[in-house]
Amino acid sequence: MNTVALLVGLGPLIGWGIFPTIASKFGGRPSNQILGATLGTLIFALIFNMTQGIALPTGHDLLFAILSGIGWASAQILTFYSFTLIGSSRAMPITTAFQLLGASLWGVIALGDWPSAMDKIIGALALVLIILGAWMTVWSEHKNTEHQAHLQKAVLILAVGEIGYWAYSAAPQATDLTGMQAFLPQAIGMVLVAVVYDFYNHFKSNEPLALQEAVSYKQIFSGFFFAFAALTYLISAQPDMNGLATGFILSQTSVILATLTGIYFLKQAKTKKEMTVTILGLVLIIFAASLTVIV
């Protein structure tokens, strides 16, 4: 692996690692967070397409790329809501675990991954380790009823959100687009969801429109971090860079930064014992993620 490929591959570590912490730091409701994040992604994608001379696709390809973005934004709304329940430092390892599980199972069922019996045994072990690692990151030394109720609710919400993240990854496979060609229409789909969600909340719950609140536009900055991560991952996964398997492993390291920045910068406190168990859980998730792509 050359230096340039490694630096590009670590782009998601920075982008996806810092994105949830910045979004939480700026605050606001999930409607503010998703609107700002998707607008930031759209601005980033527009600039990228103009500088690279990439045209907007049409027809079937455009539709599925937009559906991909709709899937991500729908899932991200649920993830933002889970932050209000248990904080980003606990929610991010859980959603990362669900995404790893979803990607692995989709690969086995739809793409024929893990063809041999030994592959399936190692893969199944990796999935168990991912679940164990996620549980370790949310383990609490001093349990209370309210904490457990919030945790259970967050886990259920994040599990449902996995459907959207799966669509984000799977929908482009129905097109002939490269990841970079799908980037802008995905951003368009993301913004569509954010705007619809904003008006839905406004008319259903009489919430102020996020479109009219300053905090939404501060969140554009967090969207730049997401977009940077998404784009560098697409480049990293190309065969002439790191390839899909190595690029995927490198991108998953973002959960470490997302968890630790949430703990230290957002003051999502853990006891010394909880911190030790959390770090071990993160290591286990990354190790298991490596196993899922080498079998």
Coordinates of C-alpha atoms in Angstrom, one line a residue, residues 52 69 90 157 163 167 212 291:
Q52 CA -14.2 17.0 -12.2
G69 CA -29.4 9.0 -0.8
R90 CA -22.6 4.9 22.6
I157 CA -34.2 2.5 16.4
I163 CA -32.6 -0.7 6.4
A167 CA -30.4 0.8 0.7
Q212 CA -35.8 29.0 9.2
L291 CA -12.3 -11.0 9.4

